[in-house]
């Protein structure tokens, strides 16, 4: 497959140490790492990271990148996209799809994540020669250099993967503070900060110790210097365990979002979220970090989103819908409910709406400031190519197509809005896979 290449935007001529949600340019120093494979740049020097903005809309396919992995996962980083393929990670420029660097060190399953500021890629992998042991690497997004390495004790921590269970702790990988050399995890009712140098506890806190019943710290999310966690406590009668109020909308429970200082665990603020309707929905909230510094806590796909700005402590909620994006520094929110995408300001004033046919299902589209991108689950090639996605905006619609040979069936994964492009991973029935970039 091939596509036109977008022109390179302006590159800043200074090094910036901290990204404001991917909107900067890094000039990459010349650094090499043993075991980390850099590809295609003569003398192994990756090109500079350009100052790429997140697209507000898309109108064409601008690049395609191919590989031979069975499945791909894409996440935004400063300057582009990190592509995880199960054995490592490849970082692509967002404007051209050019390979910046890749990390494929050895055999064994590799999983990964990206820190909230997009400056670091974090991977977990088996230790060579000791497949039961695991280690975590923190990789610099500009060079691929391994900045930190941590041996992981994962004996008692397992997560599911396609019906199988592995000793992995993927939910912790993105919660890494490089400046403070800490990484964070949740264990039962505790949030724990661990040091990279010795794996010991730097600090730990439990926000449900006074809970007279069942207490739980749910998902956590690190945004710059603030660590957020969702906290639930509900009454439980140990003398009558069969009468569990977990799903009872009339149950006596508390539902909160708590913020801690990532360096020392000091509580910064606590937000009660009484609009959540049951302990079950509170415990199953997801925390999502959006561009612009907004974090949303989604109680369920159809109930509501609470959103919070961790730096200003401003918050609000959206009824009967979910926050799926934020724009203009978090001043505008992209909101999705089944059949409709809309953009509104923090006060809830709707700026515009885009209707979505009901047959598209319940999965949220990719949210942009001027509209949304809906990606099909699968397409079959023909003589004139295939339409695989559609952009719907406030004032226009665009079909996005690929040139695919007749008889080739494409399946598309979960896409992402990244600096420079909207990207979608794909696989086909001939063993190929890759990523499509649109702008």
Tab-separated table of N, CA and C in Angstrom, residues 4-8 62-63 95-96 439:
chain	number	residue	atom	x	y	z
A	4	UNK	N	0.226	9.428	-0.273
A	4	UNK	CA	1.006	10.652	-0.385
A	4	UNK	C	1.575	11.045	0.960
A	5	UNK	N	2.686	11.763	0.931
A	5	UNK	CA	3.356	12.167	2.145
A	5	UNK	C	3.059	13.627	2.421
A	6	UNK	N	2.651	13.915	3.639
A	6	UNK	CA	2.346	15.298	4.006
A	6	UNK	C	3.633	16.082	4.170
A	7	UNK	N	3.583	17.373	3.906
A	7	UNK	CA	4.764	18.206	4.091
A	7	UNK	C	5.073	18.362	5.562
A	8	UNK	N	6.384	18.483	5.894
A	8	UNK	CA	6.807	18.597	7.280
A	8	UNK	C	6.560	20.000	7.793
A	62	UNK	N	-2.996	10.249	4.172
A	62	UNK	CA	-1.724	10.884	3.833
A	62	UNK	C	-0.536	9.929	3.929
A	63	UNK	N	-0.646	8.839	4.677
A	63	UNK	CA	0.436	7.858	4.703
A	63	UNK	C	-0.066	6.512	5.200
A	95	UNK	N	3.151	13.113	10.970
A	95	UNK	CA	2.831	13.772	9.702
A	95	UNK	C	3.156	12.920	8.492
A	96	UNK	N	4.150	12.010	8.597
A	96	UNK	CA	4.594	11.247	7.433
A	96	UNK	C	4.495	9.740	7.594
A	439	UNK	N	-5.167	12.974	7.545
A	439	UNK	CA	-5.110	14.376	8.000
A	439	UNK	C	-5.932	15.239	7.045
